[in-house]
PDB file of C-alpha atoms in Angstrom:
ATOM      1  CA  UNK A   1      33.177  -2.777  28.325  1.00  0.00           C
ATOM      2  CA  UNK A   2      34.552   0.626  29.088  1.00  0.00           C
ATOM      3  CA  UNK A   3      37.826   0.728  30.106  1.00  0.00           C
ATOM      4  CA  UNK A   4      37.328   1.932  33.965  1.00  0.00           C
ATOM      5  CA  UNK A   5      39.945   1.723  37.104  1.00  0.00           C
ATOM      6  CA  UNK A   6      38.654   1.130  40.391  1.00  0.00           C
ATOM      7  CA  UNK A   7      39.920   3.009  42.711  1.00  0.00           C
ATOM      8  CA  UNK A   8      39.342   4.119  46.739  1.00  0.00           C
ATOM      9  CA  UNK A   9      37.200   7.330  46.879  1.00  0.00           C
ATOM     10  CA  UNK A  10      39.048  10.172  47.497  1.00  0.00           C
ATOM     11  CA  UNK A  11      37.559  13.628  49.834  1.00  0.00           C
ATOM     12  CA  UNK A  12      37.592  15.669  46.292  1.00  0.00           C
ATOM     13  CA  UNK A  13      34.936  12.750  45.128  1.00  0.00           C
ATOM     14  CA  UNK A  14      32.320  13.792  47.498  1.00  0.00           C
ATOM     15  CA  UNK A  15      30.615  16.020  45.443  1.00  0.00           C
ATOM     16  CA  UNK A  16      30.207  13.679  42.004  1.00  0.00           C
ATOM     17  CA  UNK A  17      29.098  10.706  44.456  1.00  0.00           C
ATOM     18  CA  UNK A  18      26.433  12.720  45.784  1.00  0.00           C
ATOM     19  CA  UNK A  19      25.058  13.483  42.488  1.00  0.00           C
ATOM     20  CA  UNK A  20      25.290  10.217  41.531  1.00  0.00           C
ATOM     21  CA  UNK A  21      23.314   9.228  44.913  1.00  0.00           C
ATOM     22  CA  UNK A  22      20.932  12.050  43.882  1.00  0.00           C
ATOM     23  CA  UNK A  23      20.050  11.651  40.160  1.00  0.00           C
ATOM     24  CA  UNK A  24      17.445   8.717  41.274  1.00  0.00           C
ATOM     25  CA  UNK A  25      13.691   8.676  41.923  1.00  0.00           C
ATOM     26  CA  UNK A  26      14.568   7.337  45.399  1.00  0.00           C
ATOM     27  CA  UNK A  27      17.415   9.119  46.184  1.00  0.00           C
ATOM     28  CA  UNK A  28      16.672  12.653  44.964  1.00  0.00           C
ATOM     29  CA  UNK A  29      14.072  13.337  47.906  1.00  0.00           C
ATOM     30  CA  UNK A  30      16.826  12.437  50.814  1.00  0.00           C
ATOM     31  CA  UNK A  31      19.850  14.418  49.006  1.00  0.00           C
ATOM     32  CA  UNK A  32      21.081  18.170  49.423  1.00  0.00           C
ATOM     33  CA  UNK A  33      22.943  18.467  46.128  1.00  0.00           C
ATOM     34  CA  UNK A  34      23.930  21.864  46.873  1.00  0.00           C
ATOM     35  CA  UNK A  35      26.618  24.213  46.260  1.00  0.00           C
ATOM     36  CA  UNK A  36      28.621  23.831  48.759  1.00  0.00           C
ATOM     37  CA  UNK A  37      27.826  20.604  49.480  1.00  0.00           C
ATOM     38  CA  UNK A  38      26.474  20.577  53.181  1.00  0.00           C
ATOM     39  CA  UNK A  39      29.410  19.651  55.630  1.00  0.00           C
ATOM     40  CA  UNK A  40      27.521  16.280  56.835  1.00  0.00           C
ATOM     41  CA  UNK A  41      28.687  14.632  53.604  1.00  0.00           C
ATOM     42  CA  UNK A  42      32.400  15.427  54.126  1.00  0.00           C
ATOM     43  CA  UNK A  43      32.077  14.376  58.194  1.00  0.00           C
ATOM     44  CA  UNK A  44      30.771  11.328  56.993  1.00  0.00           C
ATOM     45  CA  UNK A  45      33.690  10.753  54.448  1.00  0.00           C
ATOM     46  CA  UNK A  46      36.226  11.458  57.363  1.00  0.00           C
ATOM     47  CA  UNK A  47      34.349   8.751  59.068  1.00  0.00           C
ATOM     48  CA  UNK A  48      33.954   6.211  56.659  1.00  0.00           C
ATOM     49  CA  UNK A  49      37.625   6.944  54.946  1.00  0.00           C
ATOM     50  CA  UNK A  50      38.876   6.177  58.484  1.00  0.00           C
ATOM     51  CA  UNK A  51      37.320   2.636  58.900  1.00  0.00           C
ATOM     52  CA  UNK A  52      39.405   0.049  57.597  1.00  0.00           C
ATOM     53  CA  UNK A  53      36.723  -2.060  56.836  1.00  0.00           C
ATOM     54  CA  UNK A  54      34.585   0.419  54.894  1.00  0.00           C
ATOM     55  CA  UNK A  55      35.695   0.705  51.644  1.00  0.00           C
ATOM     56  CA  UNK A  56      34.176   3.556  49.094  1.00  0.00           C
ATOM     57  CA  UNK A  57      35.317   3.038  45.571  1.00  0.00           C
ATOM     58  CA  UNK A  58      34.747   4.800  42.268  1.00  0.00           C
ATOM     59  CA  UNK A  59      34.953   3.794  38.762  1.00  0.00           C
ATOM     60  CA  UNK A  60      37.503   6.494  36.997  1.00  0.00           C
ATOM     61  CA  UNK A  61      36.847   6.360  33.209  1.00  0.00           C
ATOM     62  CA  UNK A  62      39.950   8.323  32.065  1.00  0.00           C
ATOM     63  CA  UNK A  63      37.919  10.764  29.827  1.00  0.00           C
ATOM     64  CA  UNK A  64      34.609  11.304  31.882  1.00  0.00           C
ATOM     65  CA  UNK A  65      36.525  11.540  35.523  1.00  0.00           C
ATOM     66  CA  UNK A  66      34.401   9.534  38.162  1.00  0.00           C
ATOM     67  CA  UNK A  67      31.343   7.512  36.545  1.00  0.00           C
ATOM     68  CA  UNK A  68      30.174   5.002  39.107  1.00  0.00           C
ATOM     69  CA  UNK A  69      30.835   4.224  42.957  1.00  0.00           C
ATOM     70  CA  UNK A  70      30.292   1.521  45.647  1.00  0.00           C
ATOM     71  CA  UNK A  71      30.467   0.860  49.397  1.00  0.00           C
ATOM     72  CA  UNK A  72      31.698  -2.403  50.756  1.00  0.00           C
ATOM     73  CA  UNK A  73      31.783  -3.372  54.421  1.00  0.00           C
ATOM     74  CA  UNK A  74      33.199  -5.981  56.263  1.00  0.00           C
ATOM     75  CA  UNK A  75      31.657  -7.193  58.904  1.00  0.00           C
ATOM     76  CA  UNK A  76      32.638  -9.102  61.842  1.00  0.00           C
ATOM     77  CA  UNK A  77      30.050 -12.101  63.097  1.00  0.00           C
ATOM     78  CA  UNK A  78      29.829 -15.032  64.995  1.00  0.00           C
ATOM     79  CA  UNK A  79      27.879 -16.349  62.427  1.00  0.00           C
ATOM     80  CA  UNK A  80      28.960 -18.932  59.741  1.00  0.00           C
ATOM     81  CA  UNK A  81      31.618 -20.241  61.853  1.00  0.00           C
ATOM     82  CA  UNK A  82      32.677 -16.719  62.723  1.00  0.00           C
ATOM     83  CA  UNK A  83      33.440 -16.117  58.842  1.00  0.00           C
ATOM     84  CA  UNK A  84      33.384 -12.028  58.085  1.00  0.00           C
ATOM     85  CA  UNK A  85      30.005 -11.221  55.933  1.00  0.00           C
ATOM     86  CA  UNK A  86      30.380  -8.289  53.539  1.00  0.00           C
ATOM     87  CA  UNK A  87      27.521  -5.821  52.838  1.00  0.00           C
ATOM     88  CA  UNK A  88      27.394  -3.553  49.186  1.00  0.00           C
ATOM     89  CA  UNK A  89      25.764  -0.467  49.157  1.00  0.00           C
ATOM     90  CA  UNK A  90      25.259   2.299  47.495  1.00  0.00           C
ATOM     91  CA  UNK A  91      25.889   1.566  43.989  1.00  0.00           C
ATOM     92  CA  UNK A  92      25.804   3.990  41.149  1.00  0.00           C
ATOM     93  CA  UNK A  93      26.285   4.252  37.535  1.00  0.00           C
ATOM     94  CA  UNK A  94      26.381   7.577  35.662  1.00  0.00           C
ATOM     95  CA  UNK A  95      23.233   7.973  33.791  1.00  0.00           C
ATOM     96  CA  UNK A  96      25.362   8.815  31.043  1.00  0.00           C
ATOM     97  CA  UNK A  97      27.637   5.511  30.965  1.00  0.00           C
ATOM     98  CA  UNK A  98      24.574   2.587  31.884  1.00  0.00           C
ATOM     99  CA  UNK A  99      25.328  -0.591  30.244  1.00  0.00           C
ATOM    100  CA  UNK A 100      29.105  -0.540  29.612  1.00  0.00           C
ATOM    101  CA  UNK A 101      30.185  -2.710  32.360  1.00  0.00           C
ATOM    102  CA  UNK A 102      30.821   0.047  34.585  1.00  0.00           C
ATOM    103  CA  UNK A 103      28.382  -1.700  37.071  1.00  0.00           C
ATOM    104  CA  UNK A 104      29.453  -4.832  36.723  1.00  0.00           C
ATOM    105  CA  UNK A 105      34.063  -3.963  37.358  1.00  0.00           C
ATOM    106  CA  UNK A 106      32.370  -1.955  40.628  1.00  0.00           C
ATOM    107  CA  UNK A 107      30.624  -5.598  42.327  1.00  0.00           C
ATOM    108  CA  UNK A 108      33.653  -7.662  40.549  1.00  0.00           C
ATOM    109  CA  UNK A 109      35.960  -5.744  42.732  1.00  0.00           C
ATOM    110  CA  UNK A 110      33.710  -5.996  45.713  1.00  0.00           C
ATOM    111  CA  UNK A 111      33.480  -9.784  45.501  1.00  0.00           C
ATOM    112  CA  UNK A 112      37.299 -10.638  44.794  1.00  0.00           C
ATOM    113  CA  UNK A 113      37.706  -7.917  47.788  1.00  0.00           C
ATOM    114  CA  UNK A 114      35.545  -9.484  50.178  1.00  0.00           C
ATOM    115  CA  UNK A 115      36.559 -12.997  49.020  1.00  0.00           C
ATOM    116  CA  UNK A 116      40.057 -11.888  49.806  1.00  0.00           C
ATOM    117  CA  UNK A 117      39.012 -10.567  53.393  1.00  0.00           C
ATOM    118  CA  UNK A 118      37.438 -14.444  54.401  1.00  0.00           C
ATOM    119  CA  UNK A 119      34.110 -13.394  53.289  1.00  0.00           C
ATOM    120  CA  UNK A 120      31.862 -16.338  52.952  1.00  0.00           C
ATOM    121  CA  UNK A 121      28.752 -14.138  52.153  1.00  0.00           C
ATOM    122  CA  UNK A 122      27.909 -11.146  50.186  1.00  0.00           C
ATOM    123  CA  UNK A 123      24.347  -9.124  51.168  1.00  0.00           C
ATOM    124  CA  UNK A 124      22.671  -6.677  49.601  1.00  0.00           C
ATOM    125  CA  UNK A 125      19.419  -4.651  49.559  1.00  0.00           C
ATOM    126  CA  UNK A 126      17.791  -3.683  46.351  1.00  0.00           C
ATOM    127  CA  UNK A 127      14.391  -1.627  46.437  1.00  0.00           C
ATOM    128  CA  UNK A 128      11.376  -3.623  45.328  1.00  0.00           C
ATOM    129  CA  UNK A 129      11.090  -1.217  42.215  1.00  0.00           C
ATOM    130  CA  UNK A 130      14.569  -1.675  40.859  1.00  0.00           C
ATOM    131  CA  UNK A 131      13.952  -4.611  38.635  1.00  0.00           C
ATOM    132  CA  UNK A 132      16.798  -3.808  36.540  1.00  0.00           C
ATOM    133  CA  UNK A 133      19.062  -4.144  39.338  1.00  0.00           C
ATOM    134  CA  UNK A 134      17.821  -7.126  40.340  1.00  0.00           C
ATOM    135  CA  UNK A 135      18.087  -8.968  36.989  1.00  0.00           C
ATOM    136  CA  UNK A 136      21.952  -7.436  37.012  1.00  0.00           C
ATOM    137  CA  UNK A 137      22.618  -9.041  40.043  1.00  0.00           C
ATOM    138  CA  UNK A 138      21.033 -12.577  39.638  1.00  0.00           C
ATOM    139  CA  UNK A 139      23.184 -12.186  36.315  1.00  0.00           C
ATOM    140  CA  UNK A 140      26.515 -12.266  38.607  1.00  0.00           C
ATOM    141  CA  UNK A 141      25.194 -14.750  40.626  1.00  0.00           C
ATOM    142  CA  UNK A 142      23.271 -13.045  43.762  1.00  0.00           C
ATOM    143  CA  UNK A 143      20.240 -15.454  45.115  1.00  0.00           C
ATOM    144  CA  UNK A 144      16.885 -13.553  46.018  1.00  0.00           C
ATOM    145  CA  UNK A 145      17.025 -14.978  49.535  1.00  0.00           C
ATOM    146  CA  UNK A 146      15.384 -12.354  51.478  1.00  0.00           C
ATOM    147  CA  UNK A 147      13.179  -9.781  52.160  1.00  0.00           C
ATOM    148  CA  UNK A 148      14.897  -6.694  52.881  1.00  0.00           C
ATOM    149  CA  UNK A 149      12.907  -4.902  55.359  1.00  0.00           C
ATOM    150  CA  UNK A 150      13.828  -1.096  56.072  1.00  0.00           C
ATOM    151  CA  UNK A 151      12.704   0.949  58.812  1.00  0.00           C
ATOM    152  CA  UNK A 152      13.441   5.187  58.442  1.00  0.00           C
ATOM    153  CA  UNK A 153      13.301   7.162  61.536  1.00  0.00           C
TER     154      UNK A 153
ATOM    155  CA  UNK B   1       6.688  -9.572  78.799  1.00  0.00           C
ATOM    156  CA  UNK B   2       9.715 -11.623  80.260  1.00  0.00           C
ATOM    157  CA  UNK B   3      11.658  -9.383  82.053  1.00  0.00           C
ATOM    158  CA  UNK B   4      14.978  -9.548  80.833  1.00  0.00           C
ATOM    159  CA  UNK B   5      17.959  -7.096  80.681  1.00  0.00           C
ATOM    160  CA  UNK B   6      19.642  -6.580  77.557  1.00  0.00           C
ATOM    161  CA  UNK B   7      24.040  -6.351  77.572  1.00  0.00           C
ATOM    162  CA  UNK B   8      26.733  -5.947  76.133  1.00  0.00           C
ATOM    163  CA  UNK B   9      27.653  -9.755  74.987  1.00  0.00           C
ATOM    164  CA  UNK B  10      30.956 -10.790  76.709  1.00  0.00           C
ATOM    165  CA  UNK B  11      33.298 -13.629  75.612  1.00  0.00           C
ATOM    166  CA  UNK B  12      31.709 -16.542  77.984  1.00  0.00           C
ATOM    167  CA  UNK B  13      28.508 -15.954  76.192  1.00  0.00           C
ATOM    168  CA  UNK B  14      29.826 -17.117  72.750  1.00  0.00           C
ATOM    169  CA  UNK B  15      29.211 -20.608  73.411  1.00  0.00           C
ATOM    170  CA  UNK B  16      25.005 -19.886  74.462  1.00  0.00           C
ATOM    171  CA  UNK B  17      24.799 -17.536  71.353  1.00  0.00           C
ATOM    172  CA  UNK B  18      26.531 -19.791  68.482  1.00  0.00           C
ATOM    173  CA  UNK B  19      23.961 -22.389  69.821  1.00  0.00           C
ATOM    174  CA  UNK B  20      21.119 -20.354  69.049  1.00  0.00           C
ATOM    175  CA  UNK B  21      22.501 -19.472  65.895  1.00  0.00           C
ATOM    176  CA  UNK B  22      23.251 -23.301  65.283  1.00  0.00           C
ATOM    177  CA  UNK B  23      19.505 -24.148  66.459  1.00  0.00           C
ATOM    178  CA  UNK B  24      17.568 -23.513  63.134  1.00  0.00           C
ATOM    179  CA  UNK B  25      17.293 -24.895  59.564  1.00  0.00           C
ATOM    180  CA  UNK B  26      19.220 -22.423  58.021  1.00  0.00           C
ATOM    181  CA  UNK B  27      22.007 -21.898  60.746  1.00  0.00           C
ATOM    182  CA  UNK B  28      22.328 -25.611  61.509  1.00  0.00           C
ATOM    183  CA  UNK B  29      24.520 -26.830  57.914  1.00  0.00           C
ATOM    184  CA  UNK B  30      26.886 -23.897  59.014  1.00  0.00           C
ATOM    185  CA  UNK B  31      27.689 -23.930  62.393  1.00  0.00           C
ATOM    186  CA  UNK B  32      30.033 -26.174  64.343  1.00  0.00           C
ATOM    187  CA  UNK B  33      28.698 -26.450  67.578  1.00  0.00           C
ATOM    188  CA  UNK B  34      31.564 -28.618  69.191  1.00  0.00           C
ATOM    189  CA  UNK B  35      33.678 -28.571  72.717  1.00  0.00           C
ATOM    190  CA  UNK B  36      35.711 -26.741  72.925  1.00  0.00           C
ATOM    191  CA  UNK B  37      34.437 -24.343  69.940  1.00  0.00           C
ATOM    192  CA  UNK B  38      36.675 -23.600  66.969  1.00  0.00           C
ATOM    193  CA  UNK B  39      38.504 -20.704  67.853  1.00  0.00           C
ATOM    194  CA  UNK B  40      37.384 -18.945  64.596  1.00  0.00           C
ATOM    195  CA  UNK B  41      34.507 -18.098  66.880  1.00  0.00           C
ATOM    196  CA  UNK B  42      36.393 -16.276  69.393  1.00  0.00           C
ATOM    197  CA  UNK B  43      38.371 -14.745  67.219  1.00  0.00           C
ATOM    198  CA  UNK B  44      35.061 -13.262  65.596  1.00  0.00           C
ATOM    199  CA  UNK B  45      34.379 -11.911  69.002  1.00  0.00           C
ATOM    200  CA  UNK B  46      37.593 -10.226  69.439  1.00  0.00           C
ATOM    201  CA  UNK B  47      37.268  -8.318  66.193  1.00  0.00           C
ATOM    202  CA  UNK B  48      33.855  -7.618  66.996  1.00  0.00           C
ATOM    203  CA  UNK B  49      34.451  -6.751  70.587  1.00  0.00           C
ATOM    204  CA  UNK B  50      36.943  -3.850  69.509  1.00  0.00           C
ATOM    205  CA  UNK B  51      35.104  -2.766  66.627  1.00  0.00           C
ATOM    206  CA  UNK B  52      33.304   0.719  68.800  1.00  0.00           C
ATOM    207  CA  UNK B  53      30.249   0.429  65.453  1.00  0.00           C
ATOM    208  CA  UNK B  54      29.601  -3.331  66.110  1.00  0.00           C
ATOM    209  CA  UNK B  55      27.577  -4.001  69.318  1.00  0.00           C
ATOM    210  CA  UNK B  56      26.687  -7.844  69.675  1.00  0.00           C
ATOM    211  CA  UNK B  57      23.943  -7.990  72.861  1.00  0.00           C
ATOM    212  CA  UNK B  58      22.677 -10.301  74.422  1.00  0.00           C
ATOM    213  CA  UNK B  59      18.800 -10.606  76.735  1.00  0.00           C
ATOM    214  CA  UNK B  60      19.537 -12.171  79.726  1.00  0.00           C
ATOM    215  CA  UNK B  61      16.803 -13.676  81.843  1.00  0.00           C
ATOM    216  CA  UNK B  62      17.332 -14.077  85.348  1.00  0.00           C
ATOM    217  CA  UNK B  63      16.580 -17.219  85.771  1.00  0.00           C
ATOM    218  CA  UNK B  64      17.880 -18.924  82.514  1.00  0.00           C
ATOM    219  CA  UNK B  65      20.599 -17.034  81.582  1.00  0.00           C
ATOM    220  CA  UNK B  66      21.122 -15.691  78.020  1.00  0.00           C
ATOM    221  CA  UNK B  67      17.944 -16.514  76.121  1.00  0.00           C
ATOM    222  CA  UNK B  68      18.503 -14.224  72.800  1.00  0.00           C
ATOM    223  CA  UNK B  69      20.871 -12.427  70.903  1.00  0.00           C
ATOM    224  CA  UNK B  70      20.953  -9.333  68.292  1.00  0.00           C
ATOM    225  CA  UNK B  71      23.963  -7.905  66.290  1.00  0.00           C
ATOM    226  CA  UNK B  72      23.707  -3.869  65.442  1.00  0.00           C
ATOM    227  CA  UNK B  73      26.180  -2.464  63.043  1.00  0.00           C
ATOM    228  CA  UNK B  74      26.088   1.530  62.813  1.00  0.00           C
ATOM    229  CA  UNK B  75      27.845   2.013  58.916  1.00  0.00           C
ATOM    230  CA  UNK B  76      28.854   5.814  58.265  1.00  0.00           C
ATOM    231  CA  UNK B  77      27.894   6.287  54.511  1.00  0.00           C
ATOM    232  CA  UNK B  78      27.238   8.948  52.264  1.00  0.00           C
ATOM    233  CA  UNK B  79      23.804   9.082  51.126  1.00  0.00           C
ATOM    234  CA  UNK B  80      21.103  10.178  53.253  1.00  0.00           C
ATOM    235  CA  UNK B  81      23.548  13.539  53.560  1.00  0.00           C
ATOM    236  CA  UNK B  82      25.799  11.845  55.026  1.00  0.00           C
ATOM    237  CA  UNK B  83      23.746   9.562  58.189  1.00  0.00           C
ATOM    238  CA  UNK B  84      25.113   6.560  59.436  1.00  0.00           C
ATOM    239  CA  UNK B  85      22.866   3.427  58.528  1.00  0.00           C
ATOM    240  CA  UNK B  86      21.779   0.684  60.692  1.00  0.00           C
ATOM    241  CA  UNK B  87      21.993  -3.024  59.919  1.00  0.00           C
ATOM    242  CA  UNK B  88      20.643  -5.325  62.330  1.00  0.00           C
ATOM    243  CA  UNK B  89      21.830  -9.114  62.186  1.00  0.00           C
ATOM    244  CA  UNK B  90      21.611 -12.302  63.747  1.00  0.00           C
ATOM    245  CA  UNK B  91      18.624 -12.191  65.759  1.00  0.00           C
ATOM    246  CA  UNK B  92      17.937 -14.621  67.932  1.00  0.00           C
ATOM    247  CA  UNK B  93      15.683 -16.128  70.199  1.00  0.00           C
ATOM    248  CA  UNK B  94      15.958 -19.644  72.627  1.00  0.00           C
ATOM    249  CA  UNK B  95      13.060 -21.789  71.152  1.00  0.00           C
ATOM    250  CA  UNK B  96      12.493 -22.203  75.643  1.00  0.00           C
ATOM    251  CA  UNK B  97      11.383 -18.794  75.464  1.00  0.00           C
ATOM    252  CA  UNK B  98       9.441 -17.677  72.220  1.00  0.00           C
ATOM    253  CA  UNK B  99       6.567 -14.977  72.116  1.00  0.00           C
ATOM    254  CA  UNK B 100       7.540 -14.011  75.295  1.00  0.00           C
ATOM    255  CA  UNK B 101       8.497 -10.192  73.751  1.00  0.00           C
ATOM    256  CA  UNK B 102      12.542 -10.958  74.161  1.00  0.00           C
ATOM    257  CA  UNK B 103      12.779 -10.463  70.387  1.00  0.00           C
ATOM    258  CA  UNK B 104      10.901  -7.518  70.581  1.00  0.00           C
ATOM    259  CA  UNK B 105      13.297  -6.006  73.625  1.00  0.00           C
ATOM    260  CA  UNK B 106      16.069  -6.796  71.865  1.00  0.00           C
ATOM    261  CA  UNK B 107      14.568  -5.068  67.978  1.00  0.00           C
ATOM    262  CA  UNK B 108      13.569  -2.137  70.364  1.00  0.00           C
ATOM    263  CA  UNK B 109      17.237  -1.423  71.951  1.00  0.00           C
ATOM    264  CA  UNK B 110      18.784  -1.877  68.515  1.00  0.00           C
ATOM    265  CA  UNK B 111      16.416   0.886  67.564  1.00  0.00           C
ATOM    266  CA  UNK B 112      16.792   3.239  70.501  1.00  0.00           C
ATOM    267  CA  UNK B 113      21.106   3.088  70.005  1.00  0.00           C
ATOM    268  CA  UNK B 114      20.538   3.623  66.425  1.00  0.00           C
ATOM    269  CA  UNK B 115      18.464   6.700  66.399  1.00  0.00           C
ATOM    270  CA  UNK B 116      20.957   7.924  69.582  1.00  0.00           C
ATOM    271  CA  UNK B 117      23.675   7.284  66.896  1.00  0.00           C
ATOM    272  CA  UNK B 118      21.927   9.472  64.393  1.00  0.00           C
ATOM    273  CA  UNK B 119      21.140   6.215  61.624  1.00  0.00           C
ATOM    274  CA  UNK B 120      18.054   7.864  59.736  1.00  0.00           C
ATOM    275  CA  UNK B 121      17.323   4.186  58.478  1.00  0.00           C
ATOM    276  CA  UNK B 122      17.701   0.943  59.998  1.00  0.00           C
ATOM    277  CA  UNK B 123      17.755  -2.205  57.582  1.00  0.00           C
ATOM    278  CA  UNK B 124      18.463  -5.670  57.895  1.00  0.00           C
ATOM    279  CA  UNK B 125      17.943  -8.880  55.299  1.00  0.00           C
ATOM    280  CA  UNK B 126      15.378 -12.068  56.471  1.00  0.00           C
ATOM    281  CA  UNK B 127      15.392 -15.061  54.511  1.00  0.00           C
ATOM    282  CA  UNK B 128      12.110 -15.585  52.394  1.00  0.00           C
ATOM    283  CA  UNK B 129      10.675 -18.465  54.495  1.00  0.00           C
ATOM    284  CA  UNK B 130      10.651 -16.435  57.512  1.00  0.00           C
ATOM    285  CA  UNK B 131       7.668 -15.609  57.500  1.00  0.00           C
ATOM    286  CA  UNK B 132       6.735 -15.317  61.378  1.00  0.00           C
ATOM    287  CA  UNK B 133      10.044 -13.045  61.279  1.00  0.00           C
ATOM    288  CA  UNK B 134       8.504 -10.972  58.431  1.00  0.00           C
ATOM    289  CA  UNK B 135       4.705 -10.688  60.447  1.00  0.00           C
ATOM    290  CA  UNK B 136       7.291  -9.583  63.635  1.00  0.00           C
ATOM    291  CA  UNK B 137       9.330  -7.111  61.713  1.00  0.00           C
ATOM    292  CA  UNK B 138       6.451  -5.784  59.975  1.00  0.00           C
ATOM    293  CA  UNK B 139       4.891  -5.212  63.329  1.00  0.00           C
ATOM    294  CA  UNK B 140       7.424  -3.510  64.796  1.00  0.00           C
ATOM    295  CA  UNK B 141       7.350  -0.837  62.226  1.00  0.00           C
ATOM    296  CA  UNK B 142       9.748  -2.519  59.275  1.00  0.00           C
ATOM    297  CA  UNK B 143       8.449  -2.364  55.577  1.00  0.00           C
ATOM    298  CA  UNK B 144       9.007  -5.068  53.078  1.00  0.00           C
ATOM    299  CA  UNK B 145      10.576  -2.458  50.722  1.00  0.00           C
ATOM    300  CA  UNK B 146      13.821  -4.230  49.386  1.00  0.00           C
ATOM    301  CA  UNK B 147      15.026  -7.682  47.869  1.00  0.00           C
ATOM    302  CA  UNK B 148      17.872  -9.203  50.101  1.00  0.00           C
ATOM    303  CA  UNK B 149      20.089 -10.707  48.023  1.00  0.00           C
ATOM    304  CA  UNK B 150      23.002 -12.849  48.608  1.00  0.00           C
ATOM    305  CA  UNK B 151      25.918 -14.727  47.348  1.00  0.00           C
ATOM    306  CA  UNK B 152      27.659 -17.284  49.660  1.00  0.00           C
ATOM    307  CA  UNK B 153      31.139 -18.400  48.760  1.00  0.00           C
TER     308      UNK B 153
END
């Protein structure tokens, strides 16, 4: 395992999170990695940075700066007895640093976090084509439950 | 069409909506459907209540009172440069009043607020044996594209 800290994103992150977001088949065609970065992404930093129940994370590797990142939110509910439900998103490994546990420390910390905050469930979507993430997270102990239906406007 | 008016939900509805939640398969093992409710309940409506991203609605009917429920979640985020997602939760209707179009109302305001809140995609999780939820999603313009997956504590 590489030796990684997790840490809250900061606003000088933006720009290696959005490359991460953008070196994918899926995620290439809805990015703007340009230079600079169009303002959008730094509004919605401000946003997210002030929600105290969004919580954007990086993996630092002390060498190679920022190599992976995730977004956790907690979410209020009525249901499960009124019990908070957490949703991951957005998670990215460098190309450069894929299977070194990089992935793995990133949803670690997202599950002790959300355990922490009274979670009693953890959701995620993964797209029908990413069978490698799906093995990964059956591997730390995610259920195929659902379908994950997505509608883009 | 039943003509119904969708609201905000207010605290003396949390007693009609955790018994739709509570009236299913699924729901039934983890609800508590007792008088007085636990207060974890209300408390999950106070958080959710402030919370200006979280909008928990309800459809009432005229006649019958509340007869379904929806939660929307707008989530700022960084990918799709930077446009708030939409997660859609908890959608229910009163077995009294199926395939009368309330679920469809209520699918159709969550997706008139989210596009007014800028979300560029709108996504939500439906367990596997849904399968009437999956025909009604599917018809309303939803694709099948992701795995939900989930870990309960």
């Amino acid at each position: 395992m590489t030796s990684i800290t997790i840490r809250r994103a900061r606003r000088d992150d933006v720009g290696r999170i959005v490359a991460m977001l953008a070196d994918d088949p899926l995620g290439s065609a809805r990015e703007r990695l340009e230079h600079p970065l169009p303002p959008s992404y730094f509004d919605a930093f401000d946003a997210l940075d002030r929600d105290p129940d969004i919580h954007l994370v990086v993996a630092q590797d002390g060498e190679a700066g920022v190599v992976g990142c995730l977004q956790l939110c907690i979410l209020p509910g009525l249901s499960s007895q009124g019990a908070p439900r957490a949703l991951i998103e957005d998670v990215r490994v460098d190309a450069s640093c894929r299977s070194r546990g990089v992935g793995e420390q990133l949803v670690q910390w997202a599950l002790t976090e959300a355990r922490q905050r009274g979670c009693k469930l953890v959701e995620l979507l993964t797209h029908n084509t990413r069978t490698d993430a799906q093995r990964f997270y059956l591997r730390l102990g995610f259920q195929p439950s659902h379908v994950g239906m997505t509608l883009r406007f």
